[in-house]
Coordinates of C-alpha atoms (C1' of nucleotides) in Angstrom, one line a residue:
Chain A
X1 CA 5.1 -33.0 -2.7
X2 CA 2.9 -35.1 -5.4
X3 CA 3.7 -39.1 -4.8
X4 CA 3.2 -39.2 -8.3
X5 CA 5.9 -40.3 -10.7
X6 CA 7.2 -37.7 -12.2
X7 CA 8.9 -37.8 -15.5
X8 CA 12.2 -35.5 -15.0
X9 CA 14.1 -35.0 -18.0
X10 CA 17.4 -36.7 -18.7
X11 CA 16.4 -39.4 -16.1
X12 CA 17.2 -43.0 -16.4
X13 CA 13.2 -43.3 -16.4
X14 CA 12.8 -40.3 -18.5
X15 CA 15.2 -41.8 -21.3
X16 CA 13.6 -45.4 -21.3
X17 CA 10.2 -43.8 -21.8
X18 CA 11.3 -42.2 -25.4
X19 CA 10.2 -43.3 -28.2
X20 CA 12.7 -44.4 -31.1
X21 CA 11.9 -42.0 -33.4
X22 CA 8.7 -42.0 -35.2
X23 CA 10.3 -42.7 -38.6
X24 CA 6.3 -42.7 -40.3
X25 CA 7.7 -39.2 -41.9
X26 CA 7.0 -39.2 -45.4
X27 CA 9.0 -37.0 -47.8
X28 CA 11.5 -34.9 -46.1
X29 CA 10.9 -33.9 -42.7
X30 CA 10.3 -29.9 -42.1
X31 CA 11.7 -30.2 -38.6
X32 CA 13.0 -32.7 -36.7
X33 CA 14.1 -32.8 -33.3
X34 CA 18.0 -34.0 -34.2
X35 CA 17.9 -30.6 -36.0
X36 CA 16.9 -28.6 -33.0
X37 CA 19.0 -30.2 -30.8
X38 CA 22.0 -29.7 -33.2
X39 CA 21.2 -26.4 -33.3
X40 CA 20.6 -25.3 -29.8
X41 CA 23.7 -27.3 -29.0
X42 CA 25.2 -24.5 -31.6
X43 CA 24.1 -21.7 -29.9
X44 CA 24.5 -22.4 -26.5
X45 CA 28.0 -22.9 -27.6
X46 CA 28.1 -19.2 -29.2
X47 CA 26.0 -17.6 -26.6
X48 CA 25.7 -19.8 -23.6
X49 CA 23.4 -21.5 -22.0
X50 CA 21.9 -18.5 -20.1
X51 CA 21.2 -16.4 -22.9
X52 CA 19.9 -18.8 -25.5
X53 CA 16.2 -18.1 -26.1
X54 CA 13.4 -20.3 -27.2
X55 CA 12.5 -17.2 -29.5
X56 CA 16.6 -17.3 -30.5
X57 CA 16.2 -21.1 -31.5
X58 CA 13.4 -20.8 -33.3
X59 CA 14.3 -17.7 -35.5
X60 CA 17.6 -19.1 -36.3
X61 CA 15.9 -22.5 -37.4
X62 CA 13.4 -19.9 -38.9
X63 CA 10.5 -20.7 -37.3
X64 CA 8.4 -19.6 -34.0
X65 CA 8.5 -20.7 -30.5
X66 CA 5.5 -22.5 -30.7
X67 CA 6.6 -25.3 -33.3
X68 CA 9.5 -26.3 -30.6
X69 CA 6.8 -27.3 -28.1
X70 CA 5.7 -29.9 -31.0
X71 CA 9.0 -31.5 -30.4
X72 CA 9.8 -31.1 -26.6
X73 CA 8.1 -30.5 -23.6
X74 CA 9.8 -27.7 -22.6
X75 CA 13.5 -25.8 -22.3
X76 CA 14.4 -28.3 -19.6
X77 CA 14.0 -31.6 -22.2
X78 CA 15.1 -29.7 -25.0
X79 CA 18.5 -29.0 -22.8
X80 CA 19.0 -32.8 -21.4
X81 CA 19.0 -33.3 -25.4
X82 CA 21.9 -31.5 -26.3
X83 CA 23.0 -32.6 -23.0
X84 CA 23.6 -36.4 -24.3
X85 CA 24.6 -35.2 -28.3
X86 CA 27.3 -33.0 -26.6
X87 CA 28.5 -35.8 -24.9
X88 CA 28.5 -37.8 -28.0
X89 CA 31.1 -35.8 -29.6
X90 CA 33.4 -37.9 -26.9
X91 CA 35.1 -40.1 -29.1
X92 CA 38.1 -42.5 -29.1
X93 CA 39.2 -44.5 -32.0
X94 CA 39.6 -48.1 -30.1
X95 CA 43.2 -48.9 -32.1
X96 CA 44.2 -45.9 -29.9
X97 CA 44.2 -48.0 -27.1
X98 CA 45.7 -50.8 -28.3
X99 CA 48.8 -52.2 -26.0
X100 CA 48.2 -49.3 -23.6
X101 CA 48.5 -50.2 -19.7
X102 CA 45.2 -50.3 -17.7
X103 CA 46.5 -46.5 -16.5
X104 CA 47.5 -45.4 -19.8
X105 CA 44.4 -46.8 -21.3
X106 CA 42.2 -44.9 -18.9
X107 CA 44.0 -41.7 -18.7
X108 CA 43.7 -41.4 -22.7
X109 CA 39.2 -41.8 -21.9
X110 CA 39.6 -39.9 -19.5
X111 CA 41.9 -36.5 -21.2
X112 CA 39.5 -37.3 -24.0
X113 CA 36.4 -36.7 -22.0
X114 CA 38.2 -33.8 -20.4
X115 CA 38.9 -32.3 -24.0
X116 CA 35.3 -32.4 -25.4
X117 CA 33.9 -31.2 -22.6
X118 CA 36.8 -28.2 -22.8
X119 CA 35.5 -27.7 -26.4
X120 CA 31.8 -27.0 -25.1
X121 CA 32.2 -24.9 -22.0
X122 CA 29.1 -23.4 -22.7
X123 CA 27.4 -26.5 -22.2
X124 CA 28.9 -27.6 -19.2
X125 CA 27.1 -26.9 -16.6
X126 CA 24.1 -29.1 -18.2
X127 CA 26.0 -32.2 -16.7
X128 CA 25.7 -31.0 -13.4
X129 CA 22.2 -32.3 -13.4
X130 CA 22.3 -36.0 -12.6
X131 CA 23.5 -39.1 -13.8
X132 CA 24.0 -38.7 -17.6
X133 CA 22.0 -41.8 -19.0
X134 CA 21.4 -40.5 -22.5
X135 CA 22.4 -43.1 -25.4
X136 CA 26.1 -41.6 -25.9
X137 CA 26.9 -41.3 -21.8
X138 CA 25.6 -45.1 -21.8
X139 CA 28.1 -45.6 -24.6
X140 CA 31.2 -44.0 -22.8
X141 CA 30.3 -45.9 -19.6
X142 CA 30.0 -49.4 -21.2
X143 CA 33.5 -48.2 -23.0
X144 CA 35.3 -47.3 -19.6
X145 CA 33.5 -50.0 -17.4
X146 CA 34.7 -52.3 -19.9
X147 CA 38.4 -51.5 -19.9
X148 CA 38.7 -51.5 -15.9
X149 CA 37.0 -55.3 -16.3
X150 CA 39.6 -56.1 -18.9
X151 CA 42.6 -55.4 -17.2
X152 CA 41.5 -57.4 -14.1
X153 CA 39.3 -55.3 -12.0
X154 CA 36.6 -56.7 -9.9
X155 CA 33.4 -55.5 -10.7
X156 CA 32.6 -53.8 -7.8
X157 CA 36.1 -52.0 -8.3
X158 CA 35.4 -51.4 -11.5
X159 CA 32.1 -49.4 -10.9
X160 CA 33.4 -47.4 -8.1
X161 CA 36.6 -46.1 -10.0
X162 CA 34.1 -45.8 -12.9
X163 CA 32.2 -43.5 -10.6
X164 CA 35.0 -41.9 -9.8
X165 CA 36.9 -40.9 -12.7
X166 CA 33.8 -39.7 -14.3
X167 CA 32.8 -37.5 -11.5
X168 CA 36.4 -36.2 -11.0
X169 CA 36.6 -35.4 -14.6
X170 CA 33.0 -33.8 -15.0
X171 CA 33.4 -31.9 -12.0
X172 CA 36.6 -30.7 -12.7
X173 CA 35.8 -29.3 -16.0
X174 CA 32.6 -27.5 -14.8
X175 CA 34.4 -25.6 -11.9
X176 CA 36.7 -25.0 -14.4
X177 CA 35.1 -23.5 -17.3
X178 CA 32.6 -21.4 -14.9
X179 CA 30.9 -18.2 -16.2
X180 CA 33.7 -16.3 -14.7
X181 CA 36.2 -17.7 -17.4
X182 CA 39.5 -17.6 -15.7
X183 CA 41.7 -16.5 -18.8
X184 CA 45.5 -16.2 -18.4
X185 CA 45.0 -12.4 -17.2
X186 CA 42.4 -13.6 -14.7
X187 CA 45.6 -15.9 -13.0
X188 CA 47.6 -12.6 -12.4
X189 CA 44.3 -10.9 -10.8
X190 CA 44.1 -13.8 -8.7
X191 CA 48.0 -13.8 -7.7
X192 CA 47.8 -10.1 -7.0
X193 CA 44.4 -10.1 -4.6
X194 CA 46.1 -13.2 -2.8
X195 CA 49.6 -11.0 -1.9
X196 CA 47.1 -8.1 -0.9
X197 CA 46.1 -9.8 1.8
X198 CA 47.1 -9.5 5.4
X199 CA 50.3 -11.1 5.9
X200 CA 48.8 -11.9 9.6
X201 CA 45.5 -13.6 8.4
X202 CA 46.7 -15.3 5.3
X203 CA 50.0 -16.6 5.8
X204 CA 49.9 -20.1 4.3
X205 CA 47.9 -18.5 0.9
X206 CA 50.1 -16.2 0.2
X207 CA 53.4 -18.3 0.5
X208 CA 51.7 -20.5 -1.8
X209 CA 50.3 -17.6 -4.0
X210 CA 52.4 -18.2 -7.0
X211 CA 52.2 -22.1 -6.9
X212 CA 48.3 -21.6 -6.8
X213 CA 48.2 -19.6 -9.4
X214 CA 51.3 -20.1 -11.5
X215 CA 50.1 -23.7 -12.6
X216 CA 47.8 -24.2 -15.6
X217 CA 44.0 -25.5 -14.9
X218 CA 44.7 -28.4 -17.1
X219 CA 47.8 -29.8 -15.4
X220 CA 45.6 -28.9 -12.2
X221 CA 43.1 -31.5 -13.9
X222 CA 46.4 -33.8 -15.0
X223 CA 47.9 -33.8 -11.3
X224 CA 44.7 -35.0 -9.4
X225 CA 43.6 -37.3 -12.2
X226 CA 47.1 -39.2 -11.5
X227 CA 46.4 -38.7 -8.0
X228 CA 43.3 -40.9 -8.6
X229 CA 44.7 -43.3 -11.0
X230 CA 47.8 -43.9 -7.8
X231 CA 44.7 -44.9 -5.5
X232 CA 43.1 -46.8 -8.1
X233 CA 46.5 -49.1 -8.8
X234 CA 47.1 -49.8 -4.8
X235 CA 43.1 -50.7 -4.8
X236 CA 44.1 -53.1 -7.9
X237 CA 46.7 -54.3 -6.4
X238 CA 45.3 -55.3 -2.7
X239 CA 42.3 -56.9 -4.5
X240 CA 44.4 -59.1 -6.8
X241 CA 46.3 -60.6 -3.9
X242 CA 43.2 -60.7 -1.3
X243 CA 40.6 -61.4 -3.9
X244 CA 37.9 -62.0 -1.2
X245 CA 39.1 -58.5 0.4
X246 CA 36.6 -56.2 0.3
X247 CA 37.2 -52.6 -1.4
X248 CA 37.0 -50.3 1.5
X249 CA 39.8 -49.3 3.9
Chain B
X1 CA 34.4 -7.6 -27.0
X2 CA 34.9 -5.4 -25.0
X3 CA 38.4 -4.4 -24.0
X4 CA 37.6 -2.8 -20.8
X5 CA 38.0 -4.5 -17.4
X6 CA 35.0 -5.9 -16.3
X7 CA 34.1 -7.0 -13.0
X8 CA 32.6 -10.1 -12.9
X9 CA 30.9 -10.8 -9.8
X10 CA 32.7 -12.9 -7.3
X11 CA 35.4 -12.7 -9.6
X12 CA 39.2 -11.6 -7.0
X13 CA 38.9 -8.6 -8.8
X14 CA 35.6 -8.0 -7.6
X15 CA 35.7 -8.8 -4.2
X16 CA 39.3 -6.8 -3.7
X17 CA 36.9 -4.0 -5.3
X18 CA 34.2 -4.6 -2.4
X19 CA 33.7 -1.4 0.3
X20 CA 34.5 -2.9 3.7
X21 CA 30.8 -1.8 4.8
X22 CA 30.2 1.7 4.9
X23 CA 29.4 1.9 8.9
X24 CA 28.2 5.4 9.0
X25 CA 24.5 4.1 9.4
X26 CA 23.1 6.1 12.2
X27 CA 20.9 4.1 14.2
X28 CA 19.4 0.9 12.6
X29 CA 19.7 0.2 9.0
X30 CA 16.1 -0.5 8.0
X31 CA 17.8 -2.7 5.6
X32 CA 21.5 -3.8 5.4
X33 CA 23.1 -6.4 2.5
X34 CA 23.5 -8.9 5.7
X35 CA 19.6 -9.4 6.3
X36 CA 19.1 -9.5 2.0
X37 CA 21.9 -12.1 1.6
X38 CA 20.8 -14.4 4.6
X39 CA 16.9 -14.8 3.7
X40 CA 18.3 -14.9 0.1
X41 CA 20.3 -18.2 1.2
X42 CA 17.3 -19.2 3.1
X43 CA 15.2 -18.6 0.2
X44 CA 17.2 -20.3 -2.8
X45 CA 17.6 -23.5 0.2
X46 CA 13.8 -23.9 0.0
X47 CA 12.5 -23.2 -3.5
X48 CA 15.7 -23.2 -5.2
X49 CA 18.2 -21.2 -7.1
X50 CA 16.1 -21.1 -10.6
X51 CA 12.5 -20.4 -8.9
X52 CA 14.2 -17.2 -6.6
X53 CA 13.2 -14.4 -7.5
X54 CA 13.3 -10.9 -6.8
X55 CA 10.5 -10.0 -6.1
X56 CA 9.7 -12.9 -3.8
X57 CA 12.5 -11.9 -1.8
X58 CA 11.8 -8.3 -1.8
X59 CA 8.6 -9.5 -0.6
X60 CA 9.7 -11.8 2.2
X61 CA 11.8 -8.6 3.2
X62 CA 8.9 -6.6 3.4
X63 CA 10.2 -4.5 0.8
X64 CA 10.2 -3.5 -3.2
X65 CA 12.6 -5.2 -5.8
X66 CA 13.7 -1.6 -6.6
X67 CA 15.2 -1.6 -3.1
X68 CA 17.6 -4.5 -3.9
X69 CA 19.5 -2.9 -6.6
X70 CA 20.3 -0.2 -3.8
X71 CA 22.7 -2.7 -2.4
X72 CA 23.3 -5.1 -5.5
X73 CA 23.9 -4.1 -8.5
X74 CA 21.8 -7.2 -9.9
X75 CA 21.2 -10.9 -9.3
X76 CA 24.7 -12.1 -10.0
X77 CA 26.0 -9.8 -7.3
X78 CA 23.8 -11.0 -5.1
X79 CA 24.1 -14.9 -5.8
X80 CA 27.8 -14.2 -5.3
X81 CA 27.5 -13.0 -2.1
X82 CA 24.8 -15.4 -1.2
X83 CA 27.5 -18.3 -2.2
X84 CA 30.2 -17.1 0.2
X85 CA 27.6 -16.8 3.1
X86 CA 26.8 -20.6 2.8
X87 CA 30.5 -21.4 2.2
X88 CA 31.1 -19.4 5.5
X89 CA 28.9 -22.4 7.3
X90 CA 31.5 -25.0 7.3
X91 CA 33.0 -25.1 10.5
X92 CA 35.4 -27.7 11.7
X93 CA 36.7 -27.0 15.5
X94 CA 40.5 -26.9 16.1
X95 CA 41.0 -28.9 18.3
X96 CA 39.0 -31.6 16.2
X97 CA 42.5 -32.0 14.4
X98 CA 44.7 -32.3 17.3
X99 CA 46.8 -35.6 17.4
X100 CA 45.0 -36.5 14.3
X101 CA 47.6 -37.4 11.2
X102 CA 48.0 -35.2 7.9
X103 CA 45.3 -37.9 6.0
X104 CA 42.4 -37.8 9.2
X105 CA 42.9 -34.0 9.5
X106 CA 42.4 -33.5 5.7
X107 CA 39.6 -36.1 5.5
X108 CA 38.1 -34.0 8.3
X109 CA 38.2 -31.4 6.5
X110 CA 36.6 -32.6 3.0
X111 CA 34.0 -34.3 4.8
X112 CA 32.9 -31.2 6.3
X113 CA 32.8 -29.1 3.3
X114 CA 31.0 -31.6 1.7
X115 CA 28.5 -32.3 4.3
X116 CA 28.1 -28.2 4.5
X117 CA 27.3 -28.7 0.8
X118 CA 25.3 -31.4 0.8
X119 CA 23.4 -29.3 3.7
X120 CA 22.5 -26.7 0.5
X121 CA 21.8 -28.9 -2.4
X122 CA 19.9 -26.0 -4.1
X123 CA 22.9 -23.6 -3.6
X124 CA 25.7 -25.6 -4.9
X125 CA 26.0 -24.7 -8.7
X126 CA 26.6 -20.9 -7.2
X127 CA 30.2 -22.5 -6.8
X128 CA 30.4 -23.8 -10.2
X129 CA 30.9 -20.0 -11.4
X130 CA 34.5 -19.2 -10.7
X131 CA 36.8 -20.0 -8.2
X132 CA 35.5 -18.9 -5.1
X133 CA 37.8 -16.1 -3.4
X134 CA 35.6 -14.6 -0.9
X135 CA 36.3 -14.3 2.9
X136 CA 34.7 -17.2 3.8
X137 CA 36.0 -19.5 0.5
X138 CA 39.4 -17.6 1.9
X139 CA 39.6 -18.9 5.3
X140 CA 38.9 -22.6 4.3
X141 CA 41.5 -22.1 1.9
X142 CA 44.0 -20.6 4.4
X143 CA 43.1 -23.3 6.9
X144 CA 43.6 -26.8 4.3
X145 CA 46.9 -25.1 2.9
X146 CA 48.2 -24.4 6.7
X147 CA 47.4 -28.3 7.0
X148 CA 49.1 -29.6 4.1
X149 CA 51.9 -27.0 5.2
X150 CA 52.0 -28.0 9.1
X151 CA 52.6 -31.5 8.2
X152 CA 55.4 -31.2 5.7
X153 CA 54.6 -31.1 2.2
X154 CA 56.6 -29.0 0.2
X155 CA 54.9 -25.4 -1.0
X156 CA 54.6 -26.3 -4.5
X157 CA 52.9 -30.1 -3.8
X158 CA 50.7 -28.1 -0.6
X159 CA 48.9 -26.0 -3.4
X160 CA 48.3 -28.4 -5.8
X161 CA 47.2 -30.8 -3.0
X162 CA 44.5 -27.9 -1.7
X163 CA 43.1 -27.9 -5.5
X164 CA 42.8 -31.3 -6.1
X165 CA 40.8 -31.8 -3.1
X166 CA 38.6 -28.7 -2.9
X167 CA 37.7 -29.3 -6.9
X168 CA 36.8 -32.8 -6.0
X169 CA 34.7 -32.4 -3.2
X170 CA 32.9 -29.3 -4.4
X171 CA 32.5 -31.0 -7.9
X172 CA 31.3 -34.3 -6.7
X173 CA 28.5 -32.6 -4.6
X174 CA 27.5 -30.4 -7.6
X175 CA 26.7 -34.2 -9.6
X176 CA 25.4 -35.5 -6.5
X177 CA 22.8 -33.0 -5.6
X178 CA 21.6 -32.0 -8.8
X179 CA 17.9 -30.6 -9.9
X180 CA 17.4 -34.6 -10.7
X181 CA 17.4 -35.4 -7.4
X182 CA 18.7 -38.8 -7.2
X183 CA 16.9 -40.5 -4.2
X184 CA 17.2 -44.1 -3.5
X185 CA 14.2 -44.7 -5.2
X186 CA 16.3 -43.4 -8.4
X187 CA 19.0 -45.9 -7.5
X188 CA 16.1 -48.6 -8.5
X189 CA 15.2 -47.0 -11.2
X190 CA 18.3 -46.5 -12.2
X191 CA 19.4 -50.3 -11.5
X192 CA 16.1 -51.4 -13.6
X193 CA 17.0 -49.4 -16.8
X194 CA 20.5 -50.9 -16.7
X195 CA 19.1 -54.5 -16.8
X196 CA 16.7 -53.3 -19.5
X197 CA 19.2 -52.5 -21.9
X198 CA 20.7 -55.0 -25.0
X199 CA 23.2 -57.3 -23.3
X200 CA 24.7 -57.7 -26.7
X201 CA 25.8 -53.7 -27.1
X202 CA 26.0 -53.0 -23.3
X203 CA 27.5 -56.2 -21.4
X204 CA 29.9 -54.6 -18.8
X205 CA 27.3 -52.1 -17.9
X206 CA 24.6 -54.3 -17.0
X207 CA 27.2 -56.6 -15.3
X208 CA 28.3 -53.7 -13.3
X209 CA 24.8 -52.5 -12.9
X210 CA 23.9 -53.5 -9.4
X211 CA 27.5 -52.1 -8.1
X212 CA 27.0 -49.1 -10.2
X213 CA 23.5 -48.1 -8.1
X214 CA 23.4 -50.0 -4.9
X215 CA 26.3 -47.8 -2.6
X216 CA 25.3 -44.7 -2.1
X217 CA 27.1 -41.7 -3.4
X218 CA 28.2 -40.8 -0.2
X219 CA 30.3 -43.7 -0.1
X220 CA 31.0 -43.3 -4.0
X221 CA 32.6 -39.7 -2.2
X222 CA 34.8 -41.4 0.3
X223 CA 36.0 -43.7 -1.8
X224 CA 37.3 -40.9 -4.5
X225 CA 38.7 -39.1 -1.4
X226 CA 40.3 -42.1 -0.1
X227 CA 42.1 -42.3 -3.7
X228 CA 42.9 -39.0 -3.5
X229 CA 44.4 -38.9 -0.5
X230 CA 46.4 -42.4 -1.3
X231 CA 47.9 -40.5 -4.1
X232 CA 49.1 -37.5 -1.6
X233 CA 50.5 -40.3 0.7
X234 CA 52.3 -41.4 -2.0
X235 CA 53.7 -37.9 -3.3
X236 CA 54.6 -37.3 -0.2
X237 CA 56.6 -39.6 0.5
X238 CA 58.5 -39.1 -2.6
X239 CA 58.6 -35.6 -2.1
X240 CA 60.4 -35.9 1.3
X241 CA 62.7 -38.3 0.1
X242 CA 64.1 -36.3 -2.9
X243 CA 63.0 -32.7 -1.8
X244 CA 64.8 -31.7 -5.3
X245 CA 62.3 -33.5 -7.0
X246 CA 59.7 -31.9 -9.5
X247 CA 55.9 -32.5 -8.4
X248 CA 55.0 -34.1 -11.6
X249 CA 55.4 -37.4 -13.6
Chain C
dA1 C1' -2.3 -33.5 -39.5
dC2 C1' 0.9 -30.1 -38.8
dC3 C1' 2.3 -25.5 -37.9
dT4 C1' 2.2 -20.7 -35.8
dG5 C1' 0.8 -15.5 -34.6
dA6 C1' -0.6 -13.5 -30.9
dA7 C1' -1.4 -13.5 -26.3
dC8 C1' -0.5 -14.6 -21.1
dA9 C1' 1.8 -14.4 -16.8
dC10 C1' 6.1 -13.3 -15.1
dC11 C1' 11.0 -12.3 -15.1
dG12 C1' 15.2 -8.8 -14.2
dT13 C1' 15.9 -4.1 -14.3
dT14 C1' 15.2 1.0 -14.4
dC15 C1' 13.7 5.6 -13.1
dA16 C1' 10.8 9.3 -11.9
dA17 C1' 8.4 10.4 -8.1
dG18 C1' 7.6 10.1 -3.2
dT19 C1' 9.1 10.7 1.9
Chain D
dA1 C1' 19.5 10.9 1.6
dC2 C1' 17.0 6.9 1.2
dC3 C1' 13.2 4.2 -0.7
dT4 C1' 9.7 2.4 -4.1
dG5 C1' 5.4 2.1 -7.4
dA6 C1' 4.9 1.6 -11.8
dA7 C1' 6.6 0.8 -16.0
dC8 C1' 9.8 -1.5 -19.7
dA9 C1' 11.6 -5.1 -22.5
dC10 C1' 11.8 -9.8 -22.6
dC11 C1' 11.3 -14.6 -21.0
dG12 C1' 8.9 -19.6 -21.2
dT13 C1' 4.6 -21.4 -22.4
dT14 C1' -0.1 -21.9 -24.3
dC15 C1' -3.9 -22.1 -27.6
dA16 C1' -7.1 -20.7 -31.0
dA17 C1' -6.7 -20.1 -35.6
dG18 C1' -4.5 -20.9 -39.9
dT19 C1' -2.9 -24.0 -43.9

DNA sequence: ACCTGAACACCGTTCAAGT
DNA sequence: ACCTGAACACCGTTCAAGT
């Protein structure tokens, strides 16, 4: 309700108003923030994001609760934190991409975003948020923006698949990495409550029981992401030949 | 660690485990899961999903928190039923599909869901947990897959089709309505820290900057969709033409 | 100047005691 | 049989007091 500005942590506002790291330390510092953050990104792996405690962070750092309020405002920036150094770990050597297609190019960023985020499924659900503006999510966008630009999409192209892909891929991973971890075992639980339902209500889910269940998540995540990419190369296509086209319809 | 068989809340085991309401209440329930669920939902759509608690809704019950773990056996059963209930709000007539192709019905569709979603902004990570299976999440399910189905896509591509869309356009509006609340007045913002960055280390984003931020993400979401669903057109096609054919590649 | 023990208000959950 | 006041252990956060 206040019409004041508020400072919400992780925003685009909230990142430009951070400081660039003291850096008038003398000696060896006896707690810095990258040391929290690396921390709490630890645990939140181990324990999740739920159950990590300020009380946890600070014994295992061995320290007390108090001393992380020297260095954060609160859980909430502490979390964006680790939010942007989990996305850091994101990381594709550029020679990798070298002679790629546009496609194959993207779909490498794209299965390696999908892979790190795999790796920290703990930490997923902090990029539900908003817009990821740390330094490393600026870093991957320039990165992806870049390649569309370079194979010969128009900017305003570029930005929406951009959009697109990264939302697809984020989104994807979060629903599938939920706290209700759908292991192997949970597949066949799945497959089993779909055939115990009434033939007369459910006809179309259970004929497709087995294919719903029978696939792997990931190939889930590789069949839409191709889906996308299919869309993406008619798009590139009509706005090559109709360059003054816009992107719609 | 446990080897046992756990029931995670709104997890297919648990909801096949669910009583289908005891109905020996003799005269009016003075308090039935039904009434607890609703204000719940009502409750978590004004304050939010972090700030419920349970006291405050055993309070706007007129009641005790004791009370509630007579009918839940904690919050996560009741968040998980509180999820369905909202899921149970997206409605979409039958005869709003009649005459309408396979891609206007199935865009229908999505758009509903997500503007239902979009209609709970607060309630939307309840769906990041798992996949949701309960009666509600099951109808929608039945209903897209009879679509795909009804307009002749194989089994096999009709299930992976019903994925791919429902993880998009539940995982786009989980980015787009996130506790960062990113109102047009964010789009500046966001727009402003773009152009504030080096143009040496970030050239494509700041060139993209002003497409990046000025369509709204309501349009970013049709425009996935549309890619989405030129990639089913496309599978589609080769599916009927060489109904032998694997989905894949 | 930097750190922290101890407290505060409040959370989800439990259970003995009420009706 | 059904409900609940009051307590329990624990959370994020604060601040006066230590070094």
């Amino acid at each position: 309700m206040a019409s004041e500005v508020q400072l919400v942590a992780g925003s685009a506002a909230w990142w430009a108003s951070r400081k660039p790291a003291p850096e008038y330390r003398r000696g060896r510092p006896p707690m810095d923030a990258g040391r929290i953050v690396a921390k709490a990104l630890e645990l939140v792996d181990e324990v999740g994001i739920q159950a990590l405690t300020l009380r946890m962070l600070a014994d295992a750092l061995g320290s007390g609760t108090a001393t992380l309020y020297r260095h954060f405002k609160g859980k909430d920036e502490l979390l964006a934190l680790v939010a942007d150094r989990f996305l850091g770990e994101v990381s594709v050597p550029p020679e990798e991409l070298d002679g790629l297609s546009w496609r194959e190019a993207v779909s490498t960023v794209a299965e390696a975003l999908h892979g790190t985020l795999c790796r920290h499924p703990n930490a997923l659900s902090l990029l539900a948020a908003q817009v990821p503006v740390g330094p490393n999510a600026l870093r991957a966008r320039e990165r992806l923006i870049t390649l569309f630009l370079s194979h010969g999409f128009p900017v305003e192209l570029s930005a929406r698949a951009f959009t697109a892909i990264g939302h697809y891929v984020i989104g994807f991973a979060i629903q599938q990495h939920g706290p209700g971890a759908p292991g192997p075992e949970d597949h066949a639980q799945l497959r089993d409550y779909y055939h115990s339902l009434d033939p007369a209500d459910y006809p179309a889910t259970i004929a497709a029981a087995g294919e719903l269940t029978s696939v792997s998540l990931h190939d889930e995540f590789l069949f839409g992401l191709g889906l996308l990419l299919d869309g993406l190369e008619r798009a590139r296509s009509n706005a090559l030949q109709e360059p003054e086209a816009a992107v719609g319809h």
